[in-house]
PDB file of C-alpha atoms and ligand atoms in Angstrom:
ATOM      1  CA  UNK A   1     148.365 254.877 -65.895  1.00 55.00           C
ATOM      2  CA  UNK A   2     147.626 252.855 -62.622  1.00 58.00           C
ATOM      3  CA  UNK A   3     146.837 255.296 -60.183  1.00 91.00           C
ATOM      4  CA  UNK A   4     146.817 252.851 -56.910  1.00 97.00           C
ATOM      5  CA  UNK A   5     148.461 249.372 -56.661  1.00 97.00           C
ATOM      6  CA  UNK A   6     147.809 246.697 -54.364  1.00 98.00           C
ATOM      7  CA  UNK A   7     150.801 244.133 -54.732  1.00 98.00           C
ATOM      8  CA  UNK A   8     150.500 240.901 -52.609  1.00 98.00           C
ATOM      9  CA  UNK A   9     148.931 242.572 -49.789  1.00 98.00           C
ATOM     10  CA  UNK A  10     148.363 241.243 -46.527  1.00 98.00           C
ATOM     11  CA  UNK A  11     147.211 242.235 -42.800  1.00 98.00           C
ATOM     12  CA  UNK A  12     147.500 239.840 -39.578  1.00 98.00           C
ATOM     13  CA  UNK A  13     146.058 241.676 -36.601  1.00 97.00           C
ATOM     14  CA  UNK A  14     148.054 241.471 -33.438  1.00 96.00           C
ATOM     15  CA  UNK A  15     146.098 238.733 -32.446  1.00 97.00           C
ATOM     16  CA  UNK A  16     147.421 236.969 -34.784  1.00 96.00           C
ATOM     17  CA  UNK A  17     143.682 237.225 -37.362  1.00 97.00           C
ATOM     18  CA  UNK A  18     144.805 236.968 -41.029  1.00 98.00           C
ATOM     19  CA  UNK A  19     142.479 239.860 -41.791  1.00 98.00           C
ATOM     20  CA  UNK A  20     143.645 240.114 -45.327  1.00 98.00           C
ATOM     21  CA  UNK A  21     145.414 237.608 -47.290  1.00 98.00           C
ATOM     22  CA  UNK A  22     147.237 238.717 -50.405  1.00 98.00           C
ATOM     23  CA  UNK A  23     145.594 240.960 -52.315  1.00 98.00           C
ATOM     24  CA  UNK A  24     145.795 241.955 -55.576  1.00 98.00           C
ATOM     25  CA  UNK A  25     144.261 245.139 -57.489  1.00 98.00           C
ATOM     26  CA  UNK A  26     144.846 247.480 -59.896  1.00 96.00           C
ATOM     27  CA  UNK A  27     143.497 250.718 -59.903  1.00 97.00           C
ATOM     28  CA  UNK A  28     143.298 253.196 -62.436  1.00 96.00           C
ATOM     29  CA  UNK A  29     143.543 256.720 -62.818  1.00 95.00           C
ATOM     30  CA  UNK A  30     140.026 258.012 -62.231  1.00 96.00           C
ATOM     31  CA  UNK A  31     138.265 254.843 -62.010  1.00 97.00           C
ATOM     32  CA  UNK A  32     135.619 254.186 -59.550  1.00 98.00           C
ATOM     33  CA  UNK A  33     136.205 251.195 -57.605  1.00 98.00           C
ATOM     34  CA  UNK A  34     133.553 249.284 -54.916  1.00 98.00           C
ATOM     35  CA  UNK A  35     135.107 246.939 -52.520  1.00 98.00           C
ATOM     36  CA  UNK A  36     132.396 244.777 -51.784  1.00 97.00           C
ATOM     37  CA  UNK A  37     131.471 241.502 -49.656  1.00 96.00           C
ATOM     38  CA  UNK A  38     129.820 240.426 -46.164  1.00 95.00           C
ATOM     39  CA  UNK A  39     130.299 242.039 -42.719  1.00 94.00           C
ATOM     40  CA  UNK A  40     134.274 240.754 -41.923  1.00 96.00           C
ATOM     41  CA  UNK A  41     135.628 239.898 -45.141  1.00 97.00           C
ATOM     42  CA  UNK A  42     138.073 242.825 -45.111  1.00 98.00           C
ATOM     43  CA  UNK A  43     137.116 245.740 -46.609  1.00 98.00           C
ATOM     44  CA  UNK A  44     137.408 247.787 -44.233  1.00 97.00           C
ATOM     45  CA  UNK A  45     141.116 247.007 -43.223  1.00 98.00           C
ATOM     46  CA  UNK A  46     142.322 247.133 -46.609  1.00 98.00           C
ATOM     47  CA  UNK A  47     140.758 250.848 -47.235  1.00 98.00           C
ATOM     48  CA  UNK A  48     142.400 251.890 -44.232  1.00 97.00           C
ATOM     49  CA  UNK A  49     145.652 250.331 -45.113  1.00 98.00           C
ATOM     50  CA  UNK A  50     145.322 252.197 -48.289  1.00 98.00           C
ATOM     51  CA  UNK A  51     144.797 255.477 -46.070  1.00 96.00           C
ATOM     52  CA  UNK A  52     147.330 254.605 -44.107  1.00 96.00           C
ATOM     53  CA  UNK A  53     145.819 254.225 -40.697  1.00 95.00           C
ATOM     54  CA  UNK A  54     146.320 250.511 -40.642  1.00 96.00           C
ATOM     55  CA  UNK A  55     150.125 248.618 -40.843  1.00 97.00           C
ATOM     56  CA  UNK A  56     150.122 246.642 -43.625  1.00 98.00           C
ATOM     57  CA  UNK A  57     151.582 243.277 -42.770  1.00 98.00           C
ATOM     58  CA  UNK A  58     153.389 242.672 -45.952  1.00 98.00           C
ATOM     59  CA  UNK A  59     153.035 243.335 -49.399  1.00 98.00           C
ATOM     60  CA  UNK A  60     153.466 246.576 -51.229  1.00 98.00           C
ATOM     61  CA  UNK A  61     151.223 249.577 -51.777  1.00 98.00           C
ATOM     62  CA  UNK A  62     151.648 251.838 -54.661  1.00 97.00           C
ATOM     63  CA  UNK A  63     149.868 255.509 -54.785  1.00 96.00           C
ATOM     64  CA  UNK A  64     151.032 257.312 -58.125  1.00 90.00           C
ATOM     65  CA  UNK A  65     153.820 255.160 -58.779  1.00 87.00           C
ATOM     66  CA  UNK A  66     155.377 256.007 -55.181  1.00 94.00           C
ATOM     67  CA  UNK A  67     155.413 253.338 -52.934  1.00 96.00           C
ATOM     68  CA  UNK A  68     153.989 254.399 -49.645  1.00 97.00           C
ATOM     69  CA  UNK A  69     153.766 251.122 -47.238  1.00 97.00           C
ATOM     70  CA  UNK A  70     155.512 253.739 -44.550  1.00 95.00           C
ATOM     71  CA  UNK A  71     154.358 257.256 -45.872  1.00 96.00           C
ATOM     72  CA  UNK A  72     152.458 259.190 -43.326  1.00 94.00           C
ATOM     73  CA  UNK A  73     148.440 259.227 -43.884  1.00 91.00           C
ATOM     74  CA  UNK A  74     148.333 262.880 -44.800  1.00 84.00           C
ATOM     75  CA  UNK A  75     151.139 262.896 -47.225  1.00 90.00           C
ATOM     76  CA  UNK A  76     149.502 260.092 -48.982  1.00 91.00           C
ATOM     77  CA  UNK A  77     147.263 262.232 -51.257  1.00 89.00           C
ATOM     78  CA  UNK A  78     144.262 260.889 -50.422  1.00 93.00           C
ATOM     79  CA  UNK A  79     141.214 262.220 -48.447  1.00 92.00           C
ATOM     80  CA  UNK A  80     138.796 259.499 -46.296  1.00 91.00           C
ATOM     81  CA  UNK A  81     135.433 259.718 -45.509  1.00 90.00           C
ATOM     82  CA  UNK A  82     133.986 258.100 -42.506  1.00 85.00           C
ATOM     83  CA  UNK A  83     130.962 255.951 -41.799  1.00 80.00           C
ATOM     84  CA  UNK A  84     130.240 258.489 -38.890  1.00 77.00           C
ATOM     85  CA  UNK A  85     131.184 261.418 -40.920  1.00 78.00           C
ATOM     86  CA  UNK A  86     133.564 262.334 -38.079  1.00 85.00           C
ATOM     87  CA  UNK A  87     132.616 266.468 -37.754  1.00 93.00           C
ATOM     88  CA  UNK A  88     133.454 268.273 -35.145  1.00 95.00           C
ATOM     89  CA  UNK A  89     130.607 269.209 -34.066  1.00 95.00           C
ATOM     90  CA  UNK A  90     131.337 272.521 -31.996  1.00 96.00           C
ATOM     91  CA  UNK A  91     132.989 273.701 -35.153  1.00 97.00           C
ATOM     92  CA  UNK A  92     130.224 275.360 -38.142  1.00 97.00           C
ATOM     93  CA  UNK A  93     129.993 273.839 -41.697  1.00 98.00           C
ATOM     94  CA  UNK A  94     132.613 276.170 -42.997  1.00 98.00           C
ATOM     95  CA  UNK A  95     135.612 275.434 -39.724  1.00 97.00           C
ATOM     96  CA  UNK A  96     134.759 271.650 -40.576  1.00 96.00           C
ATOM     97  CA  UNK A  97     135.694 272.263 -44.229  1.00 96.00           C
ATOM     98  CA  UNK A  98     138.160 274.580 -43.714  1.00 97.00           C
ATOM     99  CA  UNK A  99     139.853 272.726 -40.497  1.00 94.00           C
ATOM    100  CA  UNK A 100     142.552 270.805 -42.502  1.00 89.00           C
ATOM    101  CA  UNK A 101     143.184 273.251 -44.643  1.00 93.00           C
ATOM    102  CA  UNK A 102     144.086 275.571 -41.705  1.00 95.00           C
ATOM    103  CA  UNK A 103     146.696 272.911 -40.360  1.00 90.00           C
ATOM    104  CA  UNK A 104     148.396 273.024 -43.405  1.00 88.00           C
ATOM    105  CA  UNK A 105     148.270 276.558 -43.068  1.00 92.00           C
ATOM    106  CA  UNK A 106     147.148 277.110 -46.301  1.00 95.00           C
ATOM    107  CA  UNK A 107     146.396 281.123 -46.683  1.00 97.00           C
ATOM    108  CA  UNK A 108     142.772 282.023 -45.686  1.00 96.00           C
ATOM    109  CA  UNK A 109     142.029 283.823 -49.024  1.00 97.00           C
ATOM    110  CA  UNK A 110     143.010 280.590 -50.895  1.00 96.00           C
ATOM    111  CA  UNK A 111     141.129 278.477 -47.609  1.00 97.00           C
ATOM    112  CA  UNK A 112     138.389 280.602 -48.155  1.00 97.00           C
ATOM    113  CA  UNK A 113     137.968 279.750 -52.078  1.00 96.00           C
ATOM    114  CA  UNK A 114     138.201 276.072 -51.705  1.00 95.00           C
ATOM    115  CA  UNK A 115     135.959 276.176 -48.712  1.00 97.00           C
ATOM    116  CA  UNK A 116     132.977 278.420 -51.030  1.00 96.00           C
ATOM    117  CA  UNK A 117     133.696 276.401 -54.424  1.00 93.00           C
ATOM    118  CA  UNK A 118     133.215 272.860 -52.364  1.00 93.00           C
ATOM    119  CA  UNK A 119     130.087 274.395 -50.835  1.00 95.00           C
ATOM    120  CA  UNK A 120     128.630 275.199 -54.130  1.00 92.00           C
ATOM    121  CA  UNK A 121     128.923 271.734 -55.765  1.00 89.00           C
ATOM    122  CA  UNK A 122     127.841 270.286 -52.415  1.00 90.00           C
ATOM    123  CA  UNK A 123     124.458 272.434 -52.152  1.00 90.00           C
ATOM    124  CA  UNK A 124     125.747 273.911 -48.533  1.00 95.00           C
ATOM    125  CA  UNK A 125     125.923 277.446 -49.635  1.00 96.00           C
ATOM    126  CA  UNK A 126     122.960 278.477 -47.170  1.00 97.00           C
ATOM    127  CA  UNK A 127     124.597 275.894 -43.979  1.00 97.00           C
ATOM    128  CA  UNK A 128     127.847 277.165 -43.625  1.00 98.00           C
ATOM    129  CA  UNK A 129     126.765 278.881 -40.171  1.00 98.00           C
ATOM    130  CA  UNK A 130     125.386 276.295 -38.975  1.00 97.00           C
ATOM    131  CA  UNK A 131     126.929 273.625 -36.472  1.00 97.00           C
ATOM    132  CA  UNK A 132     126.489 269.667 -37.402  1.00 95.00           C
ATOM    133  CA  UNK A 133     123.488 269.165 -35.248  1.00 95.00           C
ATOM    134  CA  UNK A 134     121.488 271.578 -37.003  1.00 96.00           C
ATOM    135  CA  UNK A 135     121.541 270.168 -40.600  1.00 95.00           C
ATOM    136  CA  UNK A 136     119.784 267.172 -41.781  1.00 91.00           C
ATOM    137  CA  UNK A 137     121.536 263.710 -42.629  1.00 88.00           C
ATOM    138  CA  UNK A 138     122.062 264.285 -45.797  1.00 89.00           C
ATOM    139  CA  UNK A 139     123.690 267.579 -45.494  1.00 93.00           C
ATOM    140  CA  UNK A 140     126.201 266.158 -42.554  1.00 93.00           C
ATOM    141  CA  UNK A 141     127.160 263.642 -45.372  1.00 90.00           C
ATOM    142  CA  UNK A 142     127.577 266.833 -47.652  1.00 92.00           C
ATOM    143  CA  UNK A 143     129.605 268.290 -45.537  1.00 95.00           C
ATOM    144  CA  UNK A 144     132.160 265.353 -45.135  1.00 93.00           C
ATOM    145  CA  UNK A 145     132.233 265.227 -48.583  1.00 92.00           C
ATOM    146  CA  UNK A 146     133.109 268.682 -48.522  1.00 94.00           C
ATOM    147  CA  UNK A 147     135.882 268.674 -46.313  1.00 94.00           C
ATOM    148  CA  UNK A 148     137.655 265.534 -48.568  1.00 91.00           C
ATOM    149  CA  UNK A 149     136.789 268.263 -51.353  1.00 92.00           C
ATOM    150  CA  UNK A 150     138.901 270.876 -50.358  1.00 94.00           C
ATOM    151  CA  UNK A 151     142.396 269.021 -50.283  1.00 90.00           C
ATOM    152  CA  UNK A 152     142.153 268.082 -54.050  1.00 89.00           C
ATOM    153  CA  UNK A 153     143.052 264.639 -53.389  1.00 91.00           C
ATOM    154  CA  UNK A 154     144.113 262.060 -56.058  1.00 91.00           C
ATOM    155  CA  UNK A 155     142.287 259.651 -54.822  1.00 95.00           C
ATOM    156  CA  UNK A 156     139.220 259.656 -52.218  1.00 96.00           C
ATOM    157  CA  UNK A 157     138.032 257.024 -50.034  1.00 96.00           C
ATOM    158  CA  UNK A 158     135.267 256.012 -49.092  1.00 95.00           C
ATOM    159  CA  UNK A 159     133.814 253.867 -45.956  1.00 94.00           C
ATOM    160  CA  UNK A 160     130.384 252.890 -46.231  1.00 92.00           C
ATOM    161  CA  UNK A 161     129.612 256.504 -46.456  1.00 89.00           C
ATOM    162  CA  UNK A 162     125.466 255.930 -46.795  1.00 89.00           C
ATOM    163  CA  UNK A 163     125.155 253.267 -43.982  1.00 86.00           C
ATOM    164  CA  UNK A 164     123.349 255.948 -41.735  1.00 82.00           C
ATOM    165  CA  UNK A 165     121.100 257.384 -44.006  1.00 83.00           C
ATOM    166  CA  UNK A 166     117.853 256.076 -44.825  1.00 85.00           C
ATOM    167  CA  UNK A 167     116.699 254.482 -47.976  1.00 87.00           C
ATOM    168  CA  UNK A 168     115.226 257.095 -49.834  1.00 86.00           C
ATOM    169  CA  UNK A 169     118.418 259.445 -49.055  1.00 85.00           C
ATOM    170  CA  UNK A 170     120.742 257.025 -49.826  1.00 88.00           C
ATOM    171  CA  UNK A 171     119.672 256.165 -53.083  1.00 90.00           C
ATOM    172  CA  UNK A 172     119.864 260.163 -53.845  1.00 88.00           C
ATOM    173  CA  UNK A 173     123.062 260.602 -52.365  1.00 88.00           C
ATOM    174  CA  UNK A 174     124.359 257.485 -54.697  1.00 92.00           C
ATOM    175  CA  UNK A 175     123.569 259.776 -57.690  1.00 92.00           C
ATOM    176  CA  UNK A 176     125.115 262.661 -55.944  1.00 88.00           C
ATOM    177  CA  UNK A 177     128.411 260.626 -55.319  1.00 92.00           C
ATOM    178  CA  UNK A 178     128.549 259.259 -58.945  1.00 94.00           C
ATOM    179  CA  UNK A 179     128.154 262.586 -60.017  1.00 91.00           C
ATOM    180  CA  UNK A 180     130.763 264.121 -57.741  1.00 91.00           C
ATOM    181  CA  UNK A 181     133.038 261.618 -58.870  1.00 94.00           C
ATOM    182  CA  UNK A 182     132.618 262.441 -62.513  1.00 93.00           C
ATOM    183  CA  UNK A 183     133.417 266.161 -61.919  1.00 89.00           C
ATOM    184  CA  UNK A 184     136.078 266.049 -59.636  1.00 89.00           C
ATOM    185  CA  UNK A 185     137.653 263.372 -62.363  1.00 91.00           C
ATOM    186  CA  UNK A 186     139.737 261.694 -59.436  1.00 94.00           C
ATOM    187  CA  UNK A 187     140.100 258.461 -58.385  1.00 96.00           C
ATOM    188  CA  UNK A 188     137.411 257.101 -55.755  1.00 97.00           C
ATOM    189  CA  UNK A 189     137.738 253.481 -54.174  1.00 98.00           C
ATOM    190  CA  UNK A 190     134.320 253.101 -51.787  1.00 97.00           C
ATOM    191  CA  UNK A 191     133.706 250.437 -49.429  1.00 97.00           C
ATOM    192  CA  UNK A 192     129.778 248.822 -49.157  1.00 96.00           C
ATOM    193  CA  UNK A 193     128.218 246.107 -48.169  1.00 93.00           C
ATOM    194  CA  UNK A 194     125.736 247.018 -50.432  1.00 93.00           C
ATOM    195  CA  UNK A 195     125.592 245.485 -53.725  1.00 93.00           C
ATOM    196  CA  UNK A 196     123.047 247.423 -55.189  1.00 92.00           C
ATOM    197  CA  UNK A 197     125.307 250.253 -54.168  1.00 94.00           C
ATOM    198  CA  UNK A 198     128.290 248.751 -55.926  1.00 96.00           C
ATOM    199  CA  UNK A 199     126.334 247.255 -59.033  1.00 95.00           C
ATOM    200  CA  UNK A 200     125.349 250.850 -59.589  1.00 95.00           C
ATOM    201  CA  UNK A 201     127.902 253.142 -58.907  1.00 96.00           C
ATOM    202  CA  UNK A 202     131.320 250.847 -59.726  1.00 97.00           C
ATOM    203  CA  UNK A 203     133.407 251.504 -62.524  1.00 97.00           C
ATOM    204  CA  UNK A 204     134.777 248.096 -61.543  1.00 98.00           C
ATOM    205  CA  UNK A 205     133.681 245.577 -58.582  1.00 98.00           C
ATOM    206  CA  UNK A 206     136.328 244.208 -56.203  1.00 98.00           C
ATOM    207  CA  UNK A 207     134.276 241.061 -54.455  1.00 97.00           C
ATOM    208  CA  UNK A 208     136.015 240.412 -51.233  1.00 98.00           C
ATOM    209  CA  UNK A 209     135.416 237.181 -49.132  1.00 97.00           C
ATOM    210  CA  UNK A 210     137.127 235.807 -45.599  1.00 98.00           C
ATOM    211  CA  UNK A 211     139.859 238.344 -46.709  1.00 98.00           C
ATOM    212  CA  UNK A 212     140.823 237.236 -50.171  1.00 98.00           C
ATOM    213  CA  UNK A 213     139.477 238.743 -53.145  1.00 98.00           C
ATOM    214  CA  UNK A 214     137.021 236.617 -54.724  1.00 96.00           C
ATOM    215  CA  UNK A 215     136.164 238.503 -58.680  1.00 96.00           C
ATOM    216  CA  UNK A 216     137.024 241.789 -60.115  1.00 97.00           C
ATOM    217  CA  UNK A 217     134.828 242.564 -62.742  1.00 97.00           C
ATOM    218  CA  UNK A 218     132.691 245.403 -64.160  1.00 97.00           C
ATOM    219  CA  UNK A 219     129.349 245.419 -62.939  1.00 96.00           C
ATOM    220  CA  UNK A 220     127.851 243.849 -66.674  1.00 96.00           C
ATOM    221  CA  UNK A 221     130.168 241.135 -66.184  1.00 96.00           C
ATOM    222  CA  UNK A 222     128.707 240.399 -62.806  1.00 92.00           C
ATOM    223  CA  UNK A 223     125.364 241.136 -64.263  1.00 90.00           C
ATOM    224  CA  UNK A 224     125.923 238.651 -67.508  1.00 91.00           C
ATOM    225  CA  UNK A 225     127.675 236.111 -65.213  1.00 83.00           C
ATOM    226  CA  UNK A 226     126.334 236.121 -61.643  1.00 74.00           C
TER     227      UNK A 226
HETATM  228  P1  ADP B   1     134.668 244.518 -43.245  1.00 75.26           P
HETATM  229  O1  ADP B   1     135.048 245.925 -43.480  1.00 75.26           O
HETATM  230  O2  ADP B   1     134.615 243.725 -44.514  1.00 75.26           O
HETATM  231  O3  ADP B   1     133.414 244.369 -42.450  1.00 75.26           O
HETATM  232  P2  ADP B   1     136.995 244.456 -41.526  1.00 75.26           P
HETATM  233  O4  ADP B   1     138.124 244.775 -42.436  1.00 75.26           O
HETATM  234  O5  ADP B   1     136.473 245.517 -40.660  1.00 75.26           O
HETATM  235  O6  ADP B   1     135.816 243.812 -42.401  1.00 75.26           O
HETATM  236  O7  ADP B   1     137.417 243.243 -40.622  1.00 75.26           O
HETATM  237  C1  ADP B   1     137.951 242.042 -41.164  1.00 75.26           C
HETATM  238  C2  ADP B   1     138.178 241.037 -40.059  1.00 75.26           C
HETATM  239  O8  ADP B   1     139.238 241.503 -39.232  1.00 75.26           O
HETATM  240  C3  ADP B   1     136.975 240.848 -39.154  1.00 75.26           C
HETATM  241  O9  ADP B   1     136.887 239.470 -38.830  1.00 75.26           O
HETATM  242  C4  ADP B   1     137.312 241.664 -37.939  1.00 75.26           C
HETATM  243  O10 ADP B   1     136.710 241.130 -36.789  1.00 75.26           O
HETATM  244  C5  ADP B   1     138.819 241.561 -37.883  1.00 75.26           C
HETATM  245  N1  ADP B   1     139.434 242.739 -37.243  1.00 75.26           N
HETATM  246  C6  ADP B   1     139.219 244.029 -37.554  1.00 75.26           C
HETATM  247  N2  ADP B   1     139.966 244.832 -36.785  1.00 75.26           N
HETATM  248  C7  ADP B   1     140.683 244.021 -35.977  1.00 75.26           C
HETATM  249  C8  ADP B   1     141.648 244.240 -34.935  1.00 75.26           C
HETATM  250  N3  ADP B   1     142.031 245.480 -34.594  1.00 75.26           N
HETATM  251  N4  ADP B   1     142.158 243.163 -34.338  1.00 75.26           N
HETATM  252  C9  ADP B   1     141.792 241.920 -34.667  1.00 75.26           C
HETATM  253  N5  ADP B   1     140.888 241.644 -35.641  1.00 75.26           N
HETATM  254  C10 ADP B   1     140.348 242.673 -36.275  1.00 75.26           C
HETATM  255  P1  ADP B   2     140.725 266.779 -40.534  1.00 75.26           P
HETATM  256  O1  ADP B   2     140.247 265.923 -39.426  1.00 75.26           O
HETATM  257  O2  ADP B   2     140.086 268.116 -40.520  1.00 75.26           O
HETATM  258  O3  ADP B   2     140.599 266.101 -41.882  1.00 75.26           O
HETATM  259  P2  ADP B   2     143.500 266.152 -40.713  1.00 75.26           P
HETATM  260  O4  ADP B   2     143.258 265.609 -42.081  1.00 75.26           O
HETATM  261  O5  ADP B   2     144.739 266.960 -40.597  1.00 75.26           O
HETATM  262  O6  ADP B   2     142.271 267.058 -40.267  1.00 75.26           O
HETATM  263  O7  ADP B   2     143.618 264.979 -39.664  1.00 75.26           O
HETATM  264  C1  ADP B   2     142.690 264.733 -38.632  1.00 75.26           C
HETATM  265  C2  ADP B   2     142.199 263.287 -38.649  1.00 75.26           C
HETATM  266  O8  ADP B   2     141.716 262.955 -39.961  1.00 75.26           O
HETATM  267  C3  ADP B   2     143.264 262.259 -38.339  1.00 75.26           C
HETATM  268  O9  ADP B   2     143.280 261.950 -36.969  1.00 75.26           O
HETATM  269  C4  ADP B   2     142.885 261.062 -39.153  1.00 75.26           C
HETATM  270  O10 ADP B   2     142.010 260.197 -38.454  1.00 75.26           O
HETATM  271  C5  ADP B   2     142.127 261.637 -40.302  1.00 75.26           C
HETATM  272  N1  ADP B   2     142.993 261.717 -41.455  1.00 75.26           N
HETATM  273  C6  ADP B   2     143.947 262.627 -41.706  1.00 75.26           C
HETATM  274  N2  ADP B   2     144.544 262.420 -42.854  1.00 75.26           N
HETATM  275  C7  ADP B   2     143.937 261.353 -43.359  1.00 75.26           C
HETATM  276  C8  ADP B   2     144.100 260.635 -44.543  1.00 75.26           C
HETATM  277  N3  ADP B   2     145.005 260.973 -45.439  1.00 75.26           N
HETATM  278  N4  ADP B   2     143.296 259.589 -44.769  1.00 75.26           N
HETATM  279  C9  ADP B   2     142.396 259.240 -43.890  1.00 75.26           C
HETATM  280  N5  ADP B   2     142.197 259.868 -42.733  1.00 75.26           N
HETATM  281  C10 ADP B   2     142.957 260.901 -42.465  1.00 75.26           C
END
């Protein structure tokens, strides 16, 4: 089953910028996908047309076999994590998790529950006190993982999630992705620069370039045939 479907896609910016230029991909259920290319080719905009916080120009855009081109971002079924990590940072570990749950007025036993299981596979158990500023890098990242986590999303996304971590962290917070993504068993579409990032973490490689998409191939493919 094809979980999320890119048909013809495209994005012109009000500026008239073909951003995106018909784009094509087929995503399966549970697969982990890596949009990947230089600074500007488009990765970006077409995540967040897939979120829904971009128009998309034309085209059609398929979540679950529902077309959603004018569904609302958070009745998409999909979480987003952001670059910055976007916490609120006067809020502790466990209101950031538990903040969008709350909206939805989900009850706070049940809040509560999602909130504590997310914090165990995430490590945070000890943090949830504590306010953004007071954990390390690697936890903040956590922590935005954490509050994707706790809406059971079909499908997460991801925006160069590791860009402000440093080297050492990032390459252990690759594993802890990969292995988040096999546990949760959802699908995960992540957006890098980084192609050591995608070569190791991709079910499947979307290359994007000048806002078309180059190659999609599994990461021995592109390793066989460079
Ligand atoms: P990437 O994520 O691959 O770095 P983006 O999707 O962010 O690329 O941007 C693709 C292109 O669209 C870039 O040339 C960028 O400058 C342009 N762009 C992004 N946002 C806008 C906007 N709001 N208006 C006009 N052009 C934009
Ligand atoms: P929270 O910020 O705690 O996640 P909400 O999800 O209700 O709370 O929405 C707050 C902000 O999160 C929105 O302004 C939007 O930027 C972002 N957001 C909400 N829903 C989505 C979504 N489905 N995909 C991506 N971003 C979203």
């Amino acid at each position: 089953m094809s979980n999320v479907t890119l048909t013809n896609i495209c994005k012109s910016y009000s500026n008239g910028f073909n951003a995106v230029k018909n784009v094509n991909i087929d995503i399966q259920d549970k697969e982990f996908v890596v949009l990947v290319g230089p600074s500007g080719c488009g990765k970006s905009t077409t995540l967040r047309m897939i979120a829904g916080l971009e128009e998309i120009s034309s085209g059609e855009l398929h979540i679950g076999n529902r077309l959603v081109n004018d569904v609302d971002p958070k009745d998409r079924d999909i979480a987003m994590v952001f670059q910055n990590y976007a916490l609120y940072p006067h809020l502790s570990v466990y209101d950031n998790m538990a903040f969008a749950l709350k909206l939805r007025k989900m009850p706070k036993d049940e809040i509560d529950k999602k909130v504590k299981e997310a914090a165990k596979i995430l490590d945070l158990e000890k943090v949830l006190d504590r306010k953004p500023k007071a954990l390390s890098g690697g936890q903040r990242q956590r922590v935005a993982l954490g509050r994707a986590i706790v809406r059971n999303p079909q499908v997460f996304l991801m925006d160069e999630p590791l860009s402000n971590l440093d080297a050492k962290l990032r390459t252990s917070m690759r594993t802890e992705i990969s292995k988040l993504h096999k546990s949760l068993g959802t699908t995960f579409i992540y957006v890098t620069h980084d192609q050591v990032e995608a070569m190791t973490m991709a079910d499947r490689i979307v290359v994007m370039k000048d806002g078309i998409v180059q190659q999609i191939a599994t990461p021995q493919e592109i390793y066989d045939h460079p």
